[in-house]
Structure formats: structure tokens, C-alpha cells
Short mmCIF file of C-alpha atoms and ligand atoms in Angstrom, two decimals:
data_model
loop_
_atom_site.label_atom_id
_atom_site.label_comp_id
_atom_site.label_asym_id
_atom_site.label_seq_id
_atom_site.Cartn_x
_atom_site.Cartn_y
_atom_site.Cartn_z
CA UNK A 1 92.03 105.76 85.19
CA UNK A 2 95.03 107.22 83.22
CA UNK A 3 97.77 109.09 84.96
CA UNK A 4 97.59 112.67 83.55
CA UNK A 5 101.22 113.01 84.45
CA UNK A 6 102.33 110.12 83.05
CA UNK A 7 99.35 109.78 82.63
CA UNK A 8 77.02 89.96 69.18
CA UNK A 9 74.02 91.08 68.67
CA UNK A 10 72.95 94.20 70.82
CA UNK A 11 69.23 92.91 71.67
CA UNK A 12 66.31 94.94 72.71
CA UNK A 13 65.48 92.80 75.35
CA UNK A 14 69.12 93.07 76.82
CA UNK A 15 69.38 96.80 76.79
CA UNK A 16 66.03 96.96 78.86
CA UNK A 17 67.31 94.17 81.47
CA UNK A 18 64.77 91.55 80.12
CA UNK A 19 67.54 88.43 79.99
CA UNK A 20 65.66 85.30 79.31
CA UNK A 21 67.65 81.78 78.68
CA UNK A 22 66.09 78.59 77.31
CA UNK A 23 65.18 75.61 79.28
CA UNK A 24 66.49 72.45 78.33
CA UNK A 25 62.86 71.10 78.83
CA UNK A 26 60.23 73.47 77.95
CA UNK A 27 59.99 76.10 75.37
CA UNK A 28 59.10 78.52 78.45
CA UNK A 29 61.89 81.21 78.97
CA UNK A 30 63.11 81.70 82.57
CA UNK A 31 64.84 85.29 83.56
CA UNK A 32 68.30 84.99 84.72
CA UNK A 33 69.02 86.09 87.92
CA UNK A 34 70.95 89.01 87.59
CA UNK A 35 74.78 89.73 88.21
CA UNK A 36 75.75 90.77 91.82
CA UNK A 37 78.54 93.14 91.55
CA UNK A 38 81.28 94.52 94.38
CA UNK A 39 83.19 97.33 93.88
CA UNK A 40 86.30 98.01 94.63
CA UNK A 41 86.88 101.25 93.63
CA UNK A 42 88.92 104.81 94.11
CA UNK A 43 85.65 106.61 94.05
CA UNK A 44 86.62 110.19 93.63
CA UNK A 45 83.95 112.13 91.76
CA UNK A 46 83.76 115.80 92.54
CA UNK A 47 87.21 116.13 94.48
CA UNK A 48 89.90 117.89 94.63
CA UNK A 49 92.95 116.23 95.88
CA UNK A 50 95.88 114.19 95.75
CA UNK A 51 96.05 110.25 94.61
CA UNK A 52 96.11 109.35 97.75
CA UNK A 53 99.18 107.61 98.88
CA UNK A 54 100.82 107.98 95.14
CA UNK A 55 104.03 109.71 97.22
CA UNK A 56 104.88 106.28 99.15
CA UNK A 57 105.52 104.50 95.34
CA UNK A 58 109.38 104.57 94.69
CA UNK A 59 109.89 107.62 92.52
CA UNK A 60 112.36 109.35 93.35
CA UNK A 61 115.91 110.21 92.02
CA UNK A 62 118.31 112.08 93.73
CA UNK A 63 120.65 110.52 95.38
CA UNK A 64 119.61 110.73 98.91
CA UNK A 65 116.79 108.61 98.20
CA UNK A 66 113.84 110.22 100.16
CA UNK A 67 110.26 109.56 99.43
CA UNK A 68 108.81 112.57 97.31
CA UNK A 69 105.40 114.01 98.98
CA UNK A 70 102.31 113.79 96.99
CA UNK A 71 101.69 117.43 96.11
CA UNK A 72 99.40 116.95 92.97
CA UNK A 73 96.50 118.18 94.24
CA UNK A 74 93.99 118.22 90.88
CA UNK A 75 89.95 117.66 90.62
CA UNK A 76 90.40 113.74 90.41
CA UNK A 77 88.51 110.96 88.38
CA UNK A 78 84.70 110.93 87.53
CA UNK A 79 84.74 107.14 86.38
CA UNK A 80 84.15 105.28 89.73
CA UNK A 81 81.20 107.70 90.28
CA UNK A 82 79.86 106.58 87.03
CA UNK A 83 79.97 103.44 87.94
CA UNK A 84 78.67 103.53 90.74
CA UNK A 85 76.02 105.58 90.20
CA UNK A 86 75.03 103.80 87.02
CA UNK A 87 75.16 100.57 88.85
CA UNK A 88 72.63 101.24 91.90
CA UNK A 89 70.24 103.24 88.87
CA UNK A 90 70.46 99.46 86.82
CA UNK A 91 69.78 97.93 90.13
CA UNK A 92 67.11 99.77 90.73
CA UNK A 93 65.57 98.38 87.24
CA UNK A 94 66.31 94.85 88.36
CA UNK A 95 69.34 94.66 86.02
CA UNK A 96 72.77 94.35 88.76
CA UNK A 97 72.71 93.43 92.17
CA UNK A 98 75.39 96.05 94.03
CA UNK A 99 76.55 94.00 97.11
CA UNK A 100 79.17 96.47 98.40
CA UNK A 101 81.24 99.19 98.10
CA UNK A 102 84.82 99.02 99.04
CA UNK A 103 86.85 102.61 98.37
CA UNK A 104 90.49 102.07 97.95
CA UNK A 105 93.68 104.62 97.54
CA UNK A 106 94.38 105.69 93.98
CA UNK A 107 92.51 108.43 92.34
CA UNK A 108 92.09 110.06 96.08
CA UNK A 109 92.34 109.67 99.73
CA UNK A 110 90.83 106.83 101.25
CA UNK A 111 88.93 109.06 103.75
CA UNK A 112 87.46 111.70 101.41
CA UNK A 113 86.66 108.59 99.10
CA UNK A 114 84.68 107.32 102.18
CA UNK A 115 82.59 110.75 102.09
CA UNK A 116 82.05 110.10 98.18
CA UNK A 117 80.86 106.51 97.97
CA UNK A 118 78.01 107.68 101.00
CA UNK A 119 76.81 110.97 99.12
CA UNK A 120 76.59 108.51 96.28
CA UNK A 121 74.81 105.28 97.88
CA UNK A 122 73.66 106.87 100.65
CA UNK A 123 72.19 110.56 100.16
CA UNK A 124 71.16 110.47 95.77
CA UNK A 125 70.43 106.95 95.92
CA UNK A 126 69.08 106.61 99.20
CA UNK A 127 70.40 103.14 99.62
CA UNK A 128 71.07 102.61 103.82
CA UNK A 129 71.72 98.95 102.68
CA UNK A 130 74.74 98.14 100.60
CA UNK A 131 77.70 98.11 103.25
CA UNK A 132 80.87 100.55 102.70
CA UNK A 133 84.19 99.91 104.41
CA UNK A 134 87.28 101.15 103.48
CA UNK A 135 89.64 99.29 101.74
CA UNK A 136 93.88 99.99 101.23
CA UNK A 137 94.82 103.60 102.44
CA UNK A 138 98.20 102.63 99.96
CA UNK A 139 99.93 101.08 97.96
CA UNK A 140 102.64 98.03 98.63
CA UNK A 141 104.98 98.90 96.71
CA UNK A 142 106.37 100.82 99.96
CA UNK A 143 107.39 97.58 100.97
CA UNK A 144 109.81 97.40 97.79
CA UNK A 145 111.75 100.07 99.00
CA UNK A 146 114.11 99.18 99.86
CA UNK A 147 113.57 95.27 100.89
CA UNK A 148 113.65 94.37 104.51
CA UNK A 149 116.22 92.05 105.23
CA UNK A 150 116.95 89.75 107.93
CA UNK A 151 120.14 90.16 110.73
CA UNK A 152 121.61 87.27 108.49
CA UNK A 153 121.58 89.48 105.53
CA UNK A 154 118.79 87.39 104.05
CA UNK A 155 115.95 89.47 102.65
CA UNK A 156 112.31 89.71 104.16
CA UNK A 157 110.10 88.27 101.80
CA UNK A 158 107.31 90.39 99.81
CA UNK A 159 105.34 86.92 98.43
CA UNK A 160 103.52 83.80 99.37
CA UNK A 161 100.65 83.26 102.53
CA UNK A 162 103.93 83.51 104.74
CA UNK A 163 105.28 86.79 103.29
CA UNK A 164 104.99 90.26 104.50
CA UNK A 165 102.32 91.54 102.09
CA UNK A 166 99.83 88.86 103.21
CA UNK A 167 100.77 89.76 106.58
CA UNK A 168 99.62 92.98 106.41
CA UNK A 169 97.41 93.72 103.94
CA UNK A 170 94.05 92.88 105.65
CA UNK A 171 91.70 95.72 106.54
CA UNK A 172 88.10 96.76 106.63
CA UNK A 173 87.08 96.26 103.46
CA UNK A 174 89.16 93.26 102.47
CA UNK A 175 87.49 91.67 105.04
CA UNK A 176 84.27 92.83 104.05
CA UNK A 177 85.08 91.49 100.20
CA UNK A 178 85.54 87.53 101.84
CA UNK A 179 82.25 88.01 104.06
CA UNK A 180 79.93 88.96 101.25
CA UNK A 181 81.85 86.26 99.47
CA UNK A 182 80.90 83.63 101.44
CA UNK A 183 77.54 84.81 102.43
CA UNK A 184 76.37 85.31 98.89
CA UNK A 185 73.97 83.01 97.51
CA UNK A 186 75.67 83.16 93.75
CA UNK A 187 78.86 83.65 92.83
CA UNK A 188 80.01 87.30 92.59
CA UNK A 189 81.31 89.85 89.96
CA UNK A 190 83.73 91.76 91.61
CA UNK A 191 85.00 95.20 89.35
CA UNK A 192 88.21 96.14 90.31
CA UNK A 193 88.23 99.53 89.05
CA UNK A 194 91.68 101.25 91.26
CA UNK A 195 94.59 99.81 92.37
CA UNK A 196 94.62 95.91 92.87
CA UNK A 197 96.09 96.30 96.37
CA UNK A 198 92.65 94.82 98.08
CA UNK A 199 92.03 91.84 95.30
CA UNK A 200 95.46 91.02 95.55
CA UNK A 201 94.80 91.02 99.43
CA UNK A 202 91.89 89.07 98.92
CA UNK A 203 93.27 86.02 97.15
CA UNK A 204 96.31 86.22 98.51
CA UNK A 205 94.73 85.69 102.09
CA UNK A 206 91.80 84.08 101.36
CA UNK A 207 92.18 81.46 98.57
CA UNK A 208 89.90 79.94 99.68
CA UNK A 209 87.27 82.44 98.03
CA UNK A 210 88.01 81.36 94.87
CA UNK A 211 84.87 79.20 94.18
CA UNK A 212 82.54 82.65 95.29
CA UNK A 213 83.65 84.47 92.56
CA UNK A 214 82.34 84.22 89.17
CA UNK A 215 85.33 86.76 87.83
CA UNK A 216 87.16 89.64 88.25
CA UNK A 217 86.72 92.50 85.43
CA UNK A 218 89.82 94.94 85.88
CA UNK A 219 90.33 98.24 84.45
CA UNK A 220 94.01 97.52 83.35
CA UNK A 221 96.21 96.39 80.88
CA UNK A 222 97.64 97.14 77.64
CA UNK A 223 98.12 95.08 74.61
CA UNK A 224 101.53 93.76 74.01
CA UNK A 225 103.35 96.36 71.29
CA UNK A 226 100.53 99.25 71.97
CA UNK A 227 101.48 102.92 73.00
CA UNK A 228 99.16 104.49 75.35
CA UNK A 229 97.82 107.68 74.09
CA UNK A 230 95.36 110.02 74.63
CA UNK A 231 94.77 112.54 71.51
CA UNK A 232 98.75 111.94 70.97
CA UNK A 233 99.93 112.28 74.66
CA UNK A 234 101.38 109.37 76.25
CA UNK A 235 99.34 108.52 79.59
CA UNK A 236 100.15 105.60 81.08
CA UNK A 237 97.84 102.33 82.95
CA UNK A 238 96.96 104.21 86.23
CA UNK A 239 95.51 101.42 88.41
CA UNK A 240 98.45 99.40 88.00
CA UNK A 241 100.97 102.14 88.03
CA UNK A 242 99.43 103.18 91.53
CA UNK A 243 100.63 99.91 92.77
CA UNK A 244 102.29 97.46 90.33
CA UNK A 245 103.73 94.80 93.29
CA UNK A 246 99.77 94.57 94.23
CA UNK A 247 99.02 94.03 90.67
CA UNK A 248 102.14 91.88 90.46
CA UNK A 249 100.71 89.70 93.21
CA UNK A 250 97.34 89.39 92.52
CA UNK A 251 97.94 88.16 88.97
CA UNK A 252 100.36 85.51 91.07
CA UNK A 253 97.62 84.36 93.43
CA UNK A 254 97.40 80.40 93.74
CA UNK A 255 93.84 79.45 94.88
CA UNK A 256 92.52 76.07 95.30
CA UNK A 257 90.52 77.03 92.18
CA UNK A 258 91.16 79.57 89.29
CA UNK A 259 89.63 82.94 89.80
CA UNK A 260 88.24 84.04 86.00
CA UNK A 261 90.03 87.27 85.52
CA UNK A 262 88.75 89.62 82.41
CA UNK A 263 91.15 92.94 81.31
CA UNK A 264 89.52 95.73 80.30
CA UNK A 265 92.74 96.80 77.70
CA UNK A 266 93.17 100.50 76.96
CA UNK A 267 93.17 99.62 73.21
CA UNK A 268 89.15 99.87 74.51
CA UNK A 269 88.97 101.77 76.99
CA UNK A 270 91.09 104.53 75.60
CA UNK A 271 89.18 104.25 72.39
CA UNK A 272 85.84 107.05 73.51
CA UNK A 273 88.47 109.45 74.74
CA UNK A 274 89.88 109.84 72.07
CA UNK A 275 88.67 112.89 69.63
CA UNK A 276 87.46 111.12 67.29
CA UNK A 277 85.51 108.85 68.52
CA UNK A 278 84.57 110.30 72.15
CA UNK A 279 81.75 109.52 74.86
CA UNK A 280 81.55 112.18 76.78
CA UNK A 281 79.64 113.46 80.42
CA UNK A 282 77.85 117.26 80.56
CA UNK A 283 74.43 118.39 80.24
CA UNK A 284 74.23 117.70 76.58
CA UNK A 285 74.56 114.16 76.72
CA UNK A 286 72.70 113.14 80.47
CA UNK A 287 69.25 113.56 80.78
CA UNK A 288 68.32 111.29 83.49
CA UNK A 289 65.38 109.23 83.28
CA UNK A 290 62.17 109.75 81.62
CA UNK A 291 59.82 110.54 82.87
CA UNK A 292 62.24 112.13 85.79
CA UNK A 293 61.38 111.78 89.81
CA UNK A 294 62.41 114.80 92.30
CA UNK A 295 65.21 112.19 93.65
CA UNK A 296 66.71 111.65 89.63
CA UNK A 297 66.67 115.61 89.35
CA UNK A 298 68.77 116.00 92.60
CA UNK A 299 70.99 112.71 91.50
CA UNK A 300 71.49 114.03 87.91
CA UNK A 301 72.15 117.75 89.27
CA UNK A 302 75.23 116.66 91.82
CA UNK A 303 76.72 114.76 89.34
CA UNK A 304 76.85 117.28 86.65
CA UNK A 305 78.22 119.73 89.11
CA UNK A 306 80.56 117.46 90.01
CA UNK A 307 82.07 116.42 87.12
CA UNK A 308 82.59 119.76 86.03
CA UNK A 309 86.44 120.72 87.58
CA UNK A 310 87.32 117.15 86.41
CA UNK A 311 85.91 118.03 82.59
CA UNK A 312 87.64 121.64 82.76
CA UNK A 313 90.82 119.89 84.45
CA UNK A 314 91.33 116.88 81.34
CA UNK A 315 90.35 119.29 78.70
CA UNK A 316 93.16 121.64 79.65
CA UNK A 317 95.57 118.65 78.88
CA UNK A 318 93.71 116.51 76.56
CA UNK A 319 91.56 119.21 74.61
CA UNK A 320 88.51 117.67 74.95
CA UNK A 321 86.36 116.24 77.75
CA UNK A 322 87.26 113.05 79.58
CA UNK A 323 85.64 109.66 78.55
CA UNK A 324 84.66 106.46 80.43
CA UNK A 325 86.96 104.46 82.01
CA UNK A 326 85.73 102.63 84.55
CA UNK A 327 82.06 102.02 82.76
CA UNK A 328 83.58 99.33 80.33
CA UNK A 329 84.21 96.75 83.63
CA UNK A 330 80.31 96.79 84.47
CA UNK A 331 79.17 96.83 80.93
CA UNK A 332 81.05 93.71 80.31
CA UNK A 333 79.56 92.47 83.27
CA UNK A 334 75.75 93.32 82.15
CA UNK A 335 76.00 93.13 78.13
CA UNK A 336 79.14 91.26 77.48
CA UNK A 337 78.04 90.76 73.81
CA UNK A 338 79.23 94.69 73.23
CA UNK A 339 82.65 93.78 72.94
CA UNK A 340 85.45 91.09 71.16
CA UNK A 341 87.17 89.49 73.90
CA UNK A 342 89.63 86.72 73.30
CA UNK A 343 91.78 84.30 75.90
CA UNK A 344 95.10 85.58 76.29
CA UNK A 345 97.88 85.88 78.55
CA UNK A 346 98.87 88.84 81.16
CA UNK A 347 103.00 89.18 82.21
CA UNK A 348 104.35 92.21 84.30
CA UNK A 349 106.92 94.05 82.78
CA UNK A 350 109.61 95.64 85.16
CA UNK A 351 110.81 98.94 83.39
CA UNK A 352 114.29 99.15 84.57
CA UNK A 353 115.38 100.88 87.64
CA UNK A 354 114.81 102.32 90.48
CA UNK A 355 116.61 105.07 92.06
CA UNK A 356 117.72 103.32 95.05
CA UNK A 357 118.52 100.29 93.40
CA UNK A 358 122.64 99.87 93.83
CA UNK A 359 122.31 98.93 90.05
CA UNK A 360 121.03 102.87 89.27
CA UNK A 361 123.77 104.04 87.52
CA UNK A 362 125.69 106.95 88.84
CA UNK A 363 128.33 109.25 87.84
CA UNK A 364 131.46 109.92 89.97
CA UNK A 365 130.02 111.84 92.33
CA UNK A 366 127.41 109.41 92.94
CA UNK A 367 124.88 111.87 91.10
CA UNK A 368 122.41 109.33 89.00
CA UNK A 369 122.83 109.44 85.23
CA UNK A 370 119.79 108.53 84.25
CA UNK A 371 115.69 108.80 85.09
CA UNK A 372 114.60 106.26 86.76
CA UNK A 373 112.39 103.25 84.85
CA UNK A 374 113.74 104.98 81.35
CA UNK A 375 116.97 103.29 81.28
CA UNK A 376 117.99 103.19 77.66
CA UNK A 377 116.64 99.74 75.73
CA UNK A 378 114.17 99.90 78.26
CA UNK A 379 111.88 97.14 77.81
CA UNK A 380 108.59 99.39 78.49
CA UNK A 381 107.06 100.93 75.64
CA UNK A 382 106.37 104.56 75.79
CA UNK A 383 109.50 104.76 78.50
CA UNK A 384 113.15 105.62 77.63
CA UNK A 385 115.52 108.47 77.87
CA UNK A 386 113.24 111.68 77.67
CA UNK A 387 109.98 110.53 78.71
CA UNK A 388 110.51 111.68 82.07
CA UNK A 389 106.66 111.72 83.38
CA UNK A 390 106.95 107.52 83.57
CA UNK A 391 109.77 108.21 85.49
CA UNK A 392 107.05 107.06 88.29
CA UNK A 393 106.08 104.26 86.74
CA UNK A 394 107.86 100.69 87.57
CA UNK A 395 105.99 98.13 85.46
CA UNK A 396 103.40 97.45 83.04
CA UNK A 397 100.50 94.83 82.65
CA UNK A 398 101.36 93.45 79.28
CA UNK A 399 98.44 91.46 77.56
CA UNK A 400 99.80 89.15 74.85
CA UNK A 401 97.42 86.77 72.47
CA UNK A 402 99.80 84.08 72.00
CA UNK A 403 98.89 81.49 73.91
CA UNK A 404 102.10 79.54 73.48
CA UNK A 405 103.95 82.40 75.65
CA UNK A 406 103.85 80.48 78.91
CA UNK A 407 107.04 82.27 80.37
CA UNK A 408 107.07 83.49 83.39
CA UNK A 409 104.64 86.73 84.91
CA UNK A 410 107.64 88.54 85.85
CA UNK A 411 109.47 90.20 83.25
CA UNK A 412 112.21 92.50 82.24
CA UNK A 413 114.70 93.28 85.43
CA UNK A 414 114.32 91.53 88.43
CA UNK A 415 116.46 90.30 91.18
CA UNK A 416 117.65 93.67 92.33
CA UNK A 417 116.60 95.31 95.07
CA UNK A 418 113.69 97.82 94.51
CA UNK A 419 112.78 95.66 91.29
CA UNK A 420 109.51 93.24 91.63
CA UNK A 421 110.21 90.26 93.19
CA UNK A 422 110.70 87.48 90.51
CA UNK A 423 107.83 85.08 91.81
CA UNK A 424 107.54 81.64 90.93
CA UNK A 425 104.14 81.78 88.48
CA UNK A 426 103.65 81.57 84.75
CA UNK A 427 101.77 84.61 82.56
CA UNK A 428 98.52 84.69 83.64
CA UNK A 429 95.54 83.61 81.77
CA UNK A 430 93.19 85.92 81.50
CA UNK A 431 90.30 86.82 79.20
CA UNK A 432 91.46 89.85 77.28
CA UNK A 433 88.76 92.66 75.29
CA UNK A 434 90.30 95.01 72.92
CA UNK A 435 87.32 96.58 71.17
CA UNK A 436 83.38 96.76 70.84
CA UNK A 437 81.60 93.54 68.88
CA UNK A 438 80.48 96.13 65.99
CA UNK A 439 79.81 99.76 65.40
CA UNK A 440 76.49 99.09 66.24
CA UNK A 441 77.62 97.68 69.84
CA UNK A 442 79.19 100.70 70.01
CA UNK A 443 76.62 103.46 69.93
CA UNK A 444 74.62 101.03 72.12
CA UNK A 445 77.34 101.25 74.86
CA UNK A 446 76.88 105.01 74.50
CA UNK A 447 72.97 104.87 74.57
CA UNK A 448 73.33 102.42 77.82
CA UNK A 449 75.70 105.12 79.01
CA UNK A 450 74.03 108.46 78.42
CA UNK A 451 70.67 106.58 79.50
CA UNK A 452 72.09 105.57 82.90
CA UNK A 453 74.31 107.54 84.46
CA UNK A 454 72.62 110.33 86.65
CA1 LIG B 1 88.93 103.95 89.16
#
């Protein structure tokens, strides 16, 4: 959830799934049905391997321009496991409906992400019913470089229904996403929890799937200002950095009716990794359920074994163990009272250049003088001369709480070639959280946490 290179009242009756709501005419409580939930996720828990397609994003910086090969081969991100494992266990309580399970690109390979999301749903939870396709094997941003362009010199448009994005961004588990859609009985709670490349293929195909969903909760975003840190080291917003023009485009989407869109910001979701304050995954702190089955011991034992390398592999870099990440998305979509969420608005911000751009400034022998995205003044906090590991990273999602800042999404440098495509849409608004409700919201965001996740 980060790059490591550049890396109300809490109620009893809501923590044990027991939602009631009053009728307008009779004192009798009804349940609520409760949420369904899709997943769109870069499910990596327990592998070792690259991000996936991280290689095709515009990196590099010599001067012949070549696309660098992913070689960062690491144990990769618990958090989608997590999730998804903590889901189906709520489900199983009556709490979440899981309707499907699209893996996309990002903290692995689409294929070995595959294998995970069955040895989760399939083999510990034993569920032969909740459909798995794969989603995006990479990012678009390959498209950005450099632009296509016409025999007229004109250049091959990125945007819109008609441009080349929307053309080809369709696959298995996009189309999956707009069949549960419009088979669903409710509207649905889709987490987007890796890159946005399938959502943003979603509504930028499909507007018409609007009206199905009842919102979007994305693991993204920082607040306007904030430095991304992790016990003082500067990682950056991975599910946007592994494909900001997706990101770029699915904040842009025009559908016949707004899509609710709710940003988990790292000034929360960064806040349990930190030292200080941290939520953390080993045999201390998951117990499974009580009184435990022969199927919760097996469950319980893979994933501690599995999130072992991952622990080991963050504490090496962090000094402590990792946090969650992708958790806060289906929290807020179970027990939204845990945390202060306001409206705001989300822009992109372009951090200034890319290598291939003929803007990149060179020196006489046509050897670049700077690295790329930490142009000097650049506009992207956390970048600028020296902080060469966001020398991968293009753009930010900025989240800003001033609702009179109705420029446009697109920020920063645009216009060149390589840069995001200046589109014609506004900052986005979104509905932004930034920290827990209370202290006491919390420790019960840890207890929900520690209680289901095995
Ligand atoms: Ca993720």
C-alpha cells in the first residue's frame, strides 16, 4: 500500500453485526441488509515477487529512454489478504456480503495474485461461490510514453469513451465488475484497494453503472500540505503511483449519475504504522475465533506463515512490523462511525518531468541534468532534487478541504508529452477521512481487527 522504495459512538450492537434502523411507523427495529462488497484488489499475501508490471511506468532517465525491467523482487503486501480474509470471516457472521474478487497488477503479478485470491476464497474459506477473474495485468500509463500520434502529427488521444484507454482497457474482471453490477439486487460497495486501472475501466466504459454502485472506498490519497512518512522515511501513495493516468481517469469519469467516491487518506491509514501508535499482525495479536473450528486453525495458521517474510521484509526498513492498509476501506464500509470524514475535493498533481519528455532538461551532450519528477520547485511534496526514490513517481492524489477550490483535476505540468493529459474535469468531489471518530473508535478498529482477521 506504500512503495517501500519510494515507498460516533462505537456500539455493541455494531461491533457484533446486529445493525437495526427505526421504522418510520412502528417502534419495531428492522436489521439492515448488509453491505455487498467487490474487491478489486492486488492480493499478494505470502509472495515473493515483483509489482507486477511496475517496469512498464515511465521511470527511466538516461538518455536512451528504454523501459527499466522490474527487478524488485521482495515478499509483497499482506493488506489485500487481510481484507479479504477478514471480509468472507464477517460474511460468514452475516455482517458483508463478498460478491467478487477481482485481482489486479500492483503489489504482484496478476497470475500469482490469481493463485492467492483461490487459496484464500477457495481452499481456508472454502467458498466455491464468489467468482474470481482477473482484472489489469498493468498499468496505462504505458500508453503515456511516449503519446501515439497520428500521420498528421496530431496526437492519439489517452481520454474520453472514444480514446485509446477505453479502447483497451476491458478484460475479465472489468467485465465481471459491470455484470455483478447489474445483476445485484442492491447497490454495491466496491473497495478499490490497488491500482485504479479496472475502476477507471469500469466507469470509463460503462457509465452507465453508475446508479449500481452505492460508492467507491479507495485506499489513496494524501491531504493537501502532508508529507508521507513512515517512522520518518518518506514512502509515497502506492496505488496511485502504480498507475497515476488510471487514477487520473477514473477521478475524470462522467457518468449519467455521480459515483460516491470515499479516500481513505494516509494521514489515517499511515497513522497504526507508525511506532507509536501501531496495529500490528503475528501470533501475539491473532487468535482466531473462539471457540476455534479445525477450518479457523488451518485459516489462522497460513496466514501467520504467510505474513511472516512480509513482517521480517518492512521491519528491516521501517523497524517495526507493517500495519493495515487496506483494512481501513472495509471498515468504513461496515462501521463508518470509527472515523471523521468530511466532503472535500481530490486534484492530481503532475510532479514535473519525465525523462523522455523533450522538456527534460539536458546538458550539452544531451546527458539529463536532473531526476526525473524532482525538478527543482517541484510542485510535489516530499519530491525535489535529492529524493531520488520518487524519481518513479509522476503524480499525486491531492485531497484539499476547501470546497471553494473548483479548479481543474489536473495540476502542475501538463501539455507535454509524457505529462498527464490535461482533461477537461473539475477537482473531484469526494468524501475525504483523515482520522478515527475518538480514541475509543480507535482501539475498537483494533479489537474488530485482531478479532477478525484469520
Ligand atoms: Ca492493496
Amino acid at each position: 500500500v506504500v512503495g517501500l522504495r519510494a515507498l460516533a459512538t462505537v456500539s455493541l450492537v455494531a461491533a457484533s453485526g446486529l445493525l437495526f434502523t427505526a421504522c418510520s411507523d412502528s417502534t419495531q427495529a428492522q436489521p439492515l441488509e448488509p453491505p455487498i462488497v467487490l474487491l478489486s484488489t492486488d492480493v499478494a499475501i505470502g509472495l515473493v515477487d515483483t509489482h507486477g508490471a511496475q517496469g512498464s511506468c515511465p521511470v527511466p532517465f538516461d538518455s536512451s529512454w528504454p523501459y527499466a525491467r522490474d527487478t524488485d523482487v521482495s515478499p509483497q503486501d499482506f493488506d489485500d489478504g487481510l481484507t479479504l480474509a477478514m471480509a468472507l470471516n464477517l460474511e460468514a457472521q452475516g455482517d458483508v456480503v463478498v460478491d467478487a474478487v477481482v485481482p489486479i497488477f500492483g503489489n504482484a503479478t496478476v497470475p500469482a495474485e490469481m493463485l492467492v485470491a483461490r487459496q484464500i476464497v477457495r481452499n481456508l474459506k472454502g467458498r466455491e461461490d464468489i467468482p474470481i477473474e482477473p482484472g489489469a495485468m498493468g498499468p496505462a500509463s504505458q500508453t503515456l510514453q511516449p503519446a501515439p500520434v497520428w500521420f498528421d502529427g496530431s496526437v492519439v488521444p489517452i481520454e474520453g469513451p472514444e480514446g485509446s484507454f477505453a479502447a483497451a482497457c476491458r478484460n475479465r474482471g472489468v467485465d465481471l465488475m459491470r455484470e455483478r453490477l447489474l445483476a445485484s439486487s442492491r447497490p454495491v460497495t466496491i473497495l478499490a484497494i490497488g491500482p485504479m486501472t479496472d475502476v477507471a475501466c469500469l466507469l470509463n466504459v460503462f457509465p452507465d453503472v453508475a446508479g449500481r454502485i452505492a460508492e467507491i472506498v479507495v485506499l489513496a490519497s494524501r491531504v493537501e500540505g502532508e508529507s508521507l512518512t513512515i517512522n520518518g522515511k518518506i514512502v509515497d501513495d502506492f496505488n496511485p503511483r502504480e498507475d497515476p493516468l488510471a487514477a487520473t481517469l477514473f477521478l475524470a469519469a462522467k457518468t449519467p449519475t455521480p459515483v460516491p467516491i470515499r479516500l481513505m487518506t494516509f494521514q489515517l491509514t499511515g497513522q497504526t504504522s507508525q511506532a507509536d501508535d501501531l496495529i500490528f499482525f503475528d501470533a501475539s495479536t491473532l487468535r482466531g475465533p473462539t471457540p476455534s473450528t479445525p477450518a479457523s486453525e488451518r485459516s489462522l495458521a497460513w496466514v501467520l506463515a504467510a505474513l511472516e517474510p512480509r513482517n521480517a521484509f518492512w521491519s528491516s526498513i521501517f523497524g517495526t512490523e507493517e500495519g493495515p492498509f487496506d483494512q481501513y476501506t472495509l471498515a468504513a464500509t461496515l462501521w463508518p462511525h470509527l472515523f471523521a470524514c468530511d466532503d472535500a475535493l481530490a486534484y492530481v498533481l503532475q510532479c514535473p518531468f519525465p525523462a523522455w519528455s523533450s522538456a527534460y532538461p539536458t546538458d550539452a551532450a544531451g546527458d539529463p541534468t536532473e531526476i526525473p519528477f524532482n525538478a527543482p520547485a517541484n510542485p510535489c511534496v516530499d519530491h525535489g532534487p535529492g529524493s531520488s526514490s520518487l524519481a518513479q513517481v509522476p503524480a499525486q492524489i491531492v485531497v484539499t478541504f476547501d470546497l471553494a477550490d473548483t479548479g481543474p483535476l489536473v495540476r502542475g505540468t501538463t501539455g507535454i508529452d509524457g505529462n498527464l493529459p490535461a482533461l477537461d474535469a473539475k477537482a473531484r468531489p469526494v468524501t475525504a477521512c483523515t482520522g478515527f471518530a475518538s480514541q475509543s473508535a480507535r482501539q475498537e478498529f483494533q479489537n474488530l481487527l485482531y478479532a477478525n482477521t484469520w
